[in-house]
Coordinates of C-alpha atoms and ligand atoms in Angstrom, one line a residue:
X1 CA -39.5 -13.3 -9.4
X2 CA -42.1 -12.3 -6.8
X3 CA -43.3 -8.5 -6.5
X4 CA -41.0 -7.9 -3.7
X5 CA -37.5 -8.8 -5.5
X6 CA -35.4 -6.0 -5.4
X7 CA -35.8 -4.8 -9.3
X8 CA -31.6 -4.6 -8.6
X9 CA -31.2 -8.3 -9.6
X10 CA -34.0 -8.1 -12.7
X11 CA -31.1 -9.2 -15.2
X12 CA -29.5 -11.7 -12.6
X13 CA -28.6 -14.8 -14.1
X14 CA -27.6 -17.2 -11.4
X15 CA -24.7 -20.0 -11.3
X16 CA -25.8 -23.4 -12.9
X17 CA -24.3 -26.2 -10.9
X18 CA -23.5 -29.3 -12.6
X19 CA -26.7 -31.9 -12.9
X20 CA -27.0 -33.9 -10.5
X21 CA -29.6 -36.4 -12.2
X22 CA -31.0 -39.3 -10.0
X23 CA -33.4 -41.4 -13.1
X24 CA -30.7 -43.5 -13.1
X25 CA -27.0 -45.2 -11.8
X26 CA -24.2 -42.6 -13.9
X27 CA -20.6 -42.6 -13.6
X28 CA -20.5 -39.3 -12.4
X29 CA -17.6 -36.7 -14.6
X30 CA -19.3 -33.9 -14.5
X31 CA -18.9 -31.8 -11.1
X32 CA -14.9 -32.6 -11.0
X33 CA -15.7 -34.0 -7.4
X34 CA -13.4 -36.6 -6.2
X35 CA -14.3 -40.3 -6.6
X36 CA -12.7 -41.2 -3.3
X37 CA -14.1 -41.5 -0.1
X38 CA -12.6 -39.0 2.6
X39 CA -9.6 -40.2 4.5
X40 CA -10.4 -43.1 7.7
X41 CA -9.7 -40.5 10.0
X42 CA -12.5 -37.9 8.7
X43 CA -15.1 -40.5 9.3
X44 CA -13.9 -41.3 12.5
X45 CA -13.9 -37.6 13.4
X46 CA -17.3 -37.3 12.2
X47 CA -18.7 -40.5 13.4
X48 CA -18.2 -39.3 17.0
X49 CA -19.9 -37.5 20.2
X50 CA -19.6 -34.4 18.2
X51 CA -22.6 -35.0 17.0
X52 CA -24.2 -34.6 19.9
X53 CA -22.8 -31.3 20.7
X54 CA -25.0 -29.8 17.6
X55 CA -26.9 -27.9 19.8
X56 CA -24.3 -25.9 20.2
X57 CA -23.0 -23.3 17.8
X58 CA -19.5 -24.3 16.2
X59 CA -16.2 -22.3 17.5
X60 CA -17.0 -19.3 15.0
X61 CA -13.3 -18.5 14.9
X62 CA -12.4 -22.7 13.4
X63 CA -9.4 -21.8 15.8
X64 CA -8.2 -25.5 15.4
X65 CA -8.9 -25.5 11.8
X66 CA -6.9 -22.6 11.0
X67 CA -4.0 -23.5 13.0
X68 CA -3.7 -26.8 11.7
X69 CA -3.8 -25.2 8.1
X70 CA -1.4 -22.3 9.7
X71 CA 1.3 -25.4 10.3
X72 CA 0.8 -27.4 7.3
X73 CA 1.4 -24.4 4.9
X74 CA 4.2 -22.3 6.6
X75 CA 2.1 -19.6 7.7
X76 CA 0.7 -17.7 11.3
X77 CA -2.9 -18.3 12.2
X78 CA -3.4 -14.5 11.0
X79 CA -2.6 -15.4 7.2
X80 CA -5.3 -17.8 7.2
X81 CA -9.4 -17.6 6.4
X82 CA -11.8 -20.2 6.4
X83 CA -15.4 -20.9 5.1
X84 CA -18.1 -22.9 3.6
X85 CA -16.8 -23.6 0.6
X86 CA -14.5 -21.6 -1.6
X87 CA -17.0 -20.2 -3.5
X88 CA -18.0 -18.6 0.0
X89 CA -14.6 -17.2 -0.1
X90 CA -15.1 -16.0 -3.7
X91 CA -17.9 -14.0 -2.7
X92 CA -16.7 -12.4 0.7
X93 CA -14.1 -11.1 -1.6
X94 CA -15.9 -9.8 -4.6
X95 CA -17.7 -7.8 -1.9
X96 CA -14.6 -6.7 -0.1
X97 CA -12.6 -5.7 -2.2
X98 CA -14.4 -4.7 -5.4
X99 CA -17.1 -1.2 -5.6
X100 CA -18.6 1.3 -8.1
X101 CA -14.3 2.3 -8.1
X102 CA -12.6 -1.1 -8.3
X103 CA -14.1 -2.6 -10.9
X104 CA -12.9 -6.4 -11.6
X105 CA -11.3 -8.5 -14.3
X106 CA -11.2 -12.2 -15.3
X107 CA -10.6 -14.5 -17.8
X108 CA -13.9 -14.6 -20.5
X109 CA -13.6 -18.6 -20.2
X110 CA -12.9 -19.5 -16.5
X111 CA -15.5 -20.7 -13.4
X112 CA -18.4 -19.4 -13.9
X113 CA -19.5 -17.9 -10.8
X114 CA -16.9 -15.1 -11.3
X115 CA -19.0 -13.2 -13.8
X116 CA -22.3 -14.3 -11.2
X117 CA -20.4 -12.8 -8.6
X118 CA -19.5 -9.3 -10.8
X119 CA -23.4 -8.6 -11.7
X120 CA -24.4 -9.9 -8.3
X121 CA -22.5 -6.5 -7.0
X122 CA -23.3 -4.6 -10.4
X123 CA -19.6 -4.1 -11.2
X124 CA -17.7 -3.0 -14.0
X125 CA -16.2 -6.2 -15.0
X126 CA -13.9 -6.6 -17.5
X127 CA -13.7 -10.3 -19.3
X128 CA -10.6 -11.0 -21.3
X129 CA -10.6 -13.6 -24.0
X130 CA -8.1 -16.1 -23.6
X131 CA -5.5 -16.8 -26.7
X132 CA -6.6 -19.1 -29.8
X133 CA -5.6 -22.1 -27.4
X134 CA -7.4 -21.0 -24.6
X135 CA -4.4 -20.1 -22.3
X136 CA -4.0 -16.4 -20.9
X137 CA -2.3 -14.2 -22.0
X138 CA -0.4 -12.6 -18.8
X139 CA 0.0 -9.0 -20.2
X140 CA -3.7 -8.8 -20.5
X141 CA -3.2 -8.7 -16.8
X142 CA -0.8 -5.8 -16.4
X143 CA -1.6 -2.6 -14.6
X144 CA -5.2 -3.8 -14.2
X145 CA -6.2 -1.0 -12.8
X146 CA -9.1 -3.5 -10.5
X147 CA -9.5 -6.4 -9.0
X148 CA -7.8 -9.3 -10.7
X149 CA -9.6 -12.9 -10.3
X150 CA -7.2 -16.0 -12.2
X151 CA -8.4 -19.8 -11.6
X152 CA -4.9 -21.0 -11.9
X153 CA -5.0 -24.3 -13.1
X154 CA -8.0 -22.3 -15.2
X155 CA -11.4 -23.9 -15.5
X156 CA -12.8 -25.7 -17.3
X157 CA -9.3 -26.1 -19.9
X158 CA -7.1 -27.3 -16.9
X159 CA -4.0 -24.7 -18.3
X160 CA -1.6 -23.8 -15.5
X161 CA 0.5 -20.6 -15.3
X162 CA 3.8 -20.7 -13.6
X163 CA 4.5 -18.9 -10.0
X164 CA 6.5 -16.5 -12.4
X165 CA 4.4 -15.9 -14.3
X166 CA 2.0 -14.7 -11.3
X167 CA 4.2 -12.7 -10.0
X168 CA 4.6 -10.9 -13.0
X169 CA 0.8 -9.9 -12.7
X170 CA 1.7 -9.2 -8.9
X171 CA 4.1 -7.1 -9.9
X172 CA 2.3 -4.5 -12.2
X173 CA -0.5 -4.5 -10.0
X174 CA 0.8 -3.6 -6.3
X175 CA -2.4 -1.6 -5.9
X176 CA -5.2 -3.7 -6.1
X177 CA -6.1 -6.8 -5.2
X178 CA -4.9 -10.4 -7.0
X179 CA -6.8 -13.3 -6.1
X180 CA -5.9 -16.6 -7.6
X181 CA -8.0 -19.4 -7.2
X182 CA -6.4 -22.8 -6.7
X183 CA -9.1 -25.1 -6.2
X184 CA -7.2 -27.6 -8.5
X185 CA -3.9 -26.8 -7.8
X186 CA -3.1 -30.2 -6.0
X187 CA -3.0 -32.1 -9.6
X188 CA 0.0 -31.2 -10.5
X189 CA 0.7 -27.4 -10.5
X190 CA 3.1 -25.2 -8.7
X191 CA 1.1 -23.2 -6.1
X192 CA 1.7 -19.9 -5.6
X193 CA 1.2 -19.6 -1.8
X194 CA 4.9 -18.9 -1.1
X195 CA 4.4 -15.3 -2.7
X196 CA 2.2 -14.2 -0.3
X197 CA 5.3 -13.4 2.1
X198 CA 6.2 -10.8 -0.4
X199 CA 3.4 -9.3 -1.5
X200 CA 0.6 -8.1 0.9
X201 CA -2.2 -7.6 -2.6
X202 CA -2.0 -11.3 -3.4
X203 CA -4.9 -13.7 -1.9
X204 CA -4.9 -17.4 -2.3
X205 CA -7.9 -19.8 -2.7
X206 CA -8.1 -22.9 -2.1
X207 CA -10.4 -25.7 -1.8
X208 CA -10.9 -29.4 0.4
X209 CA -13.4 -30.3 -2.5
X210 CA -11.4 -31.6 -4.7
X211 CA -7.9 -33.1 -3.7
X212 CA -8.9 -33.4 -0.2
X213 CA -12.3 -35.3 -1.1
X214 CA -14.6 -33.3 0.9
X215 CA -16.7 -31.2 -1.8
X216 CA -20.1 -32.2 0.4
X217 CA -18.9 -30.9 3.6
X218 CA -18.2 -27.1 2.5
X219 CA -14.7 -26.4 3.1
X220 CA -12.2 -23.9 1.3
X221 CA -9.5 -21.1 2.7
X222 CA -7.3 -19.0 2.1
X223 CA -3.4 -17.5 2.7
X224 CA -2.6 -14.1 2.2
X225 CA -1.2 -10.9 4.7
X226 CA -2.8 -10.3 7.8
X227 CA -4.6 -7.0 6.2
X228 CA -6.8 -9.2 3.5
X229 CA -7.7 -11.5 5.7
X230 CA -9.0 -9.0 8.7
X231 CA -10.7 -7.6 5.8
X232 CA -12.5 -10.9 4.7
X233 CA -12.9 -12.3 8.8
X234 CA -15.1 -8.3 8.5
X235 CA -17.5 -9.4 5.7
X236 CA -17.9 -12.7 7.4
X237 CA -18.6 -11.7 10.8
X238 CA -21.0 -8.9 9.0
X239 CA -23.0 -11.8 7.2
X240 CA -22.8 -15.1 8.9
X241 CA -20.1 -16.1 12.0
X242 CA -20.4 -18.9 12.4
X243 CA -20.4 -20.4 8.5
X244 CA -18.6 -23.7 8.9
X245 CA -20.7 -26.3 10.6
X246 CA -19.1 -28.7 13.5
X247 CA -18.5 -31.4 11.8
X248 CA -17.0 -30.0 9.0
X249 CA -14.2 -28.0 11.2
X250 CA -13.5 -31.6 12.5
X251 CA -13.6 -33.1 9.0
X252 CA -10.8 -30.3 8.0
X253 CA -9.0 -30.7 10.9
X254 CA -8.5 -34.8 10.4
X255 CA -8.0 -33.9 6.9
X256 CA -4.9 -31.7 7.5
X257 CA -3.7 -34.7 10.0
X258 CA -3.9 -37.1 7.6
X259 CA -2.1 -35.0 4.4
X260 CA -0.1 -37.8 2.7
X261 CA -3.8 -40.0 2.1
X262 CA -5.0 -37.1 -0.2
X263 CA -0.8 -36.6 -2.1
X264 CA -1.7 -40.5 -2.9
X265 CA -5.0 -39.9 -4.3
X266 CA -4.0 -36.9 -6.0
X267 CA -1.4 -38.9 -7.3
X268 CA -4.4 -41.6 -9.0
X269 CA -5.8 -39.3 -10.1
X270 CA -2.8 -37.9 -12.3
X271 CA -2.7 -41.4 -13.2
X272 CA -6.1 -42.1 -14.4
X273 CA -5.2 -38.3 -16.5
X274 CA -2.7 -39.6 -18.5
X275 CA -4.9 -42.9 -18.9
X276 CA -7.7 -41.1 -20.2
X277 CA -5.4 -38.7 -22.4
X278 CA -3.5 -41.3 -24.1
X279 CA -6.9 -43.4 -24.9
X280 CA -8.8 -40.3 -26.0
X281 CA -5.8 -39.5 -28.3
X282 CA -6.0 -42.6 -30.0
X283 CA -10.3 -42.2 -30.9
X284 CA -9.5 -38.6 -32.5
X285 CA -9.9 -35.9 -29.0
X286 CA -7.8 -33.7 -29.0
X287 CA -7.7 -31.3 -25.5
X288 CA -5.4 -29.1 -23.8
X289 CA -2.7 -29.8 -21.3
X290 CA -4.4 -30.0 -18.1
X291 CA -3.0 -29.7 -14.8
X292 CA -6.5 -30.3 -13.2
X293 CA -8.6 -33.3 -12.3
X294 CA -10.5 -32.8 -15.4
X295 CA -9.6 -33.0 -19.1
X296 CA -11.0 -30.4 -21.2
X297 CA -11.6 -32.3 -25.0
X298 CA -12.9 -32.3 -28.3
X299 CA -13.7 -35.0 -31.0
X300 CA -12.4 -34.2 -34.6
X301 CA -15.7 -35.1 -36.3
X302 CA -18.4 -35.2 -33.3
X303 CA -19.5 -32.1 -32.0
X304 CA -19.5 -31.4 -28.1
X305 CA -23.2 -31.4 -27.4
X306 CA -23.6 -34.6 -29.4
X307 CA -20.8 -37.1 -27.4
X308 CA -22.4 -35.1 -24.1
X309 CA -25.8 -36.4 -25.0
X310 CA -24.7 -39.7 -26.1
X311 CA -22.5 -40.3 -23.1
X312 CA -25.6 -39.4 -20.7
X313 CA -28.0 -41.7 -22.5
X314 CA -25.5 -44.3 -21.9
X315 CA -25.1 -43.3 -18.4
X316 CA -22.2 -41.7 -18.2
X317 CA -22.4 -37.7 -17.6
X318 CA -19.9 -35.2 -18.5
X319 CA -20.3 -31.6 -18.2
X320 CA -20.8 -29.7 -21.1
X321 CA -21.0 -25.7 -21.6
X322 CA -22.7 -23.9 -24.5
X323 CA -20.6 -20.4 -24.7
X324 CA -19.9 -20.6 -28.3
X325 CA -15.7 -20.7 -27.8
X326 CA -15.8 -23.8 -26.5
X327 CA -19.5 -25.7 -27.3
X328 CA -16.5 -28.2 -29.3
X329 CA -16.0 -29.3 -25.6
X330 CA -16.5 -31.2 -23.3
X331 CA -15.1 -31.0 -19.3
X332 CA -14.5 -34.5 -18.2
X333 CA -14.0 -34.9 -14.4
X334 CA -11.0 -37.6 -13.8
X335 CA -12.5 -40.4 -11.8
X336 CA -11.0 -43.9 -10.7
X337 CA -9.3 -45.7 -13.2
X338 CA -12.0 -48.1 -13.3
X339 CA -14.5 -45.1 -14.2
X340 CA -12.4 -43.7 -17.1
X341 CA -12.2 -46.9 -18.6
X342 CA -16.3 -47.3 -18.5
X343 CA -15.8 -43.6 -20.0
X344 CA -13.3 -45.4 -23.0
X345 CA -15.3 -48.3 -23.7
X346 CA -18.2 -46.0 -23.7
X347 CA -16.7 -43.3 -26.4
X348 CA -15.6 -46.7 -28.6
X349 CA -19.4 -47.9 -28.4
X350 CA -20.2 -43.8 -30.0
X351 CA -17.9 -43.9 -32.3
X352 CA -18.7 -47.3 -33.7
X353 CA -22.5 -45.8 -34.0
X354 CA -21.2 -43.2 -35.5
X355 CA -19.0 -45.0 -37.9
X356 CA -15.8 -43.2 -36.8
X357 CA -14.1 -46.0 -34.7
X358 CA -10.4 -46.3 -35.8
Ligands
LIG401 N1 -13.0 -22.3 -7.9 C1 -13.1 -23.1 -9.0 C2 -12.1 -22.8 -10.1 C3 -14.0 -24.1 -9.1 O1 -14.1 -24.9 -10.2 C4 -14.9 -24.3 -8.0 C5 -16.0 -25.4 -8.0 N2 -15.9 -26.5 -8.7 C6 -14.8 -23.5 -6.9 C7 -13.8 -22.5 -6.9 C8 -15.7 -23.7 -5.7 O2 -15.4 -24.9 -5.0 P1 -15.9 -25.1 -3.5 O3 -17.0 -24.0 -3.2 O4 -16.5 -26.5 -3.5 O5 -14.7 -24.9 -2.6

C-alpha cells in the first residue's frame, strides 16, 4: 500500500480470482467458465463494422440490449439493468442499498466477493453458517432485518433452493432488499424471476458468463420493480455510464437472438454433470447435489489440497478453497465431455499412485 491509500481499506482483503496459469496447456475446471465457444451469430456480430465505430462511446442506456432481455423474460424495459459483469451489478447494489443502518447478510460459504463487497463499504455483515451438508437453512433468513444476498444454485456446493422456498424469505422480509444471485441458474434450477411481479424488495442477478458463454466480454443483468432498478441505473450513472463496451451490447444482443444454442449447451453440460458424478462415485468422491456447472467433491481418503495439487501437476486445474469447512473440497467446473473424461482418467492415474484405485 502506498502512503496515499486511504487508511479506510488497511484490513481490505481483495477477491482472489481463479488462476489463470499460462507455464503450460491445462484443461481448465477451475473458473466455472463455459468450454463452448459463443453462439455463430455473436462472432458475426462482433466480427463486423462495429469495430470501427470504437471511437465512439457505446449507447450508455444498452437500449437494444435491455429490450431484447425485456422480451425474452416477460418483462418492460424498466425491470431491467445491465452491466459489466454481474459482479458489477453485485457491487452497484451493495452500495445502494446497504449503509452504517442496513447492514447485510449472507451465507458464511457462498461467492466470495460478497464478504469483499461488505468490508469494501465497512458494513455490518452478518455470515450465516450453512447446515452440516452445506445447504441453507431458510429461517436463518427470516425477518433479516438487512440486506439479504443468496447465490441460488449456491457457490461453490451447486445446492438449489426452490422458488418457494424464496419466497418464503421474501415474505418475512418486505422491508429490505433480497437479492438473489443466479449466475448458474440455467443448469438446471427453477429461477425465481417470475416473483418479481409480486414483490417490489426482490432483485435478480444474473449472468451471460456462464450459460450464455460470454464470461470474457462482461455481461450480467438484472429483473426486478422499476424502483430497484432506477435506484441501481443512479449508482451507475454516478460511477461510470457508459460500462458496457460496443461490442459486448452487440454480443448480448445476438446472444438473446440466438437463445435455443445456449438451452443445448446448457443441456451438455447437465450431461457431462451426471458423467462426471457417476464416475467420481465409483473412485470414492462423494459431493453434494449440484444444480450448477460445477460439482463440489471430496475424496474419502485424499484430502482436498492434495488431489488439487496433483491434478495441476498433471495439467488439469481445479479450484480449490482453504476456509477450513470445506478445505475437504474441491470445485470442479463441468467442461466438455471430452474434458471430464481427461479429468477421470486423470483421478484413476492419482489414485493408482496413491494405492486407492478400486
Ligand atoms: N455470482 C456468482 C455466484 C459467481 O460465482 C460469479 C462468478 N463466477 C459471479 C456472480 C460473477 O460473474 P460475472 O461477473 O462474470 O457475471
Amino acid at each position: 500500500m502506498s502512503r496515499f491509500m486511504s487508511a479506510r481499506f488497511d484490513s481490505l482483503e481483495e477477491y482472489v480470482p481463479g488462476e489463470q496459469p499460462r507455464d503450460m496447456q491445462y484443461v481448465k475446471l477451475n473458473t466455472n467458465e463455459s468450454p463452448f465457444p459463443p453462439s455463430q451469430e455473436v462472432i458475426n456480430a462482433v466480427n463486423s463494422e462495429e469495430v470501427a465505430r470504437l471511437n465512439l462511446y457505446p449507447d450508455p442506456t444498452a437500449k437494444g440490449l435491455k429490450e431484447r432481455l425485456a422480451k425474452r423474460y416477460g418483462f418492460g424495459v424498466e425491470n431491467i439493468f445491465v452491466s459489466n459483469g454481474s459482479d458489477d451489478i453485485l457491487n452497484f447494489a451493495f452500495m445502494a442499498f446497504c449503509d452504517e443502518k442496513c447492514g447485510v447478510t449472507y451465507p458464511k460459504i457462498s461467492y466470495g466477493f460478497y464478504e469483499v463487497y461488505a468490508a469494501l463499504y465497512s458494513l455490518d455483515s452478518k455470515e450465516v453458517a450453512l447446515k452440516e451438508d452445506f445447504s441453507i437453512d431458510i429461517s436463518d433468513y427470516f425477518n433479516a432485518k438487512r440486506t439479504v444476498v443468496i447465490a441460488n444454485p449456491n457457490a461453490p456446493t451447486g445446492l438449489l433452493l426452490s422458488v418457494e422456498d424464496v419466497k418464503k424469505i421474501l415474505d418475512t422480509n418486505r422491508d429490505n432488499v433480497v437479492l438473489i444471485d443466479e449466475a448458474y441458474i440455467d443448469f438446471g434450477g427453477e429461477s425465481c424471476v417470475e416473483l418479481v411481479h409480486e414483490y417490489d424488495n426482490l432483485l435478480v442477478v444474473r449472468t451471460f458468463s456462464k450459460s450464455r458463454c460470454l464470461a470474457g466480454a462482461r455481461l450480467g443483468f438484472a429483473i426486478a420493480s422499476k424502483e430497484l432498478i432506477s435506484d441501481l441505473e443512479k449508482i451507475k450513472f454516478s460511477t461510470n455510464p457508459y460500462n458496457i463496451n460496443r461490442l459486448s451490447l452487440l454480443a448480448g444482443e445476438a446472444a438473446i437472438d440466438s437463445d435455443s444454442y445456449y438451452f443445448d449447451r446448457a443441456k451438455d453440460i447437465i450431461e457431462a454433470r451426471e458423467y462426471t458424478v457417476t464416475e467420481l462415485k465409483k473412485r470414492g468422491f462423494t459431493m453434494t447435489d449440484s444444480y450448477a456447472n460445477f460439482i463440489f467433491a471430496k475424496h474419502e481418503s485424499i484430502g482436498g489440497e492434495e488431489i488439487y495439487l496433483e491434478l495441476k501437476s498433471r495439467g488439469v486445474l481445479v479450484r480449490h478453497f482453504s476456509k477450513a469447512e470445506i478445505a475437504d473440497y474441491n470445485r470442479i467446473t463441468i467442461g466438455t465431455k471430452e474434458q471430464m473424461q481427461v479429468l477421470v482418467s486423470t483421478i484413476d492415474d492419482i489414485l493408482a499412485k496413491k494405492g486407492c484405485a478400486k
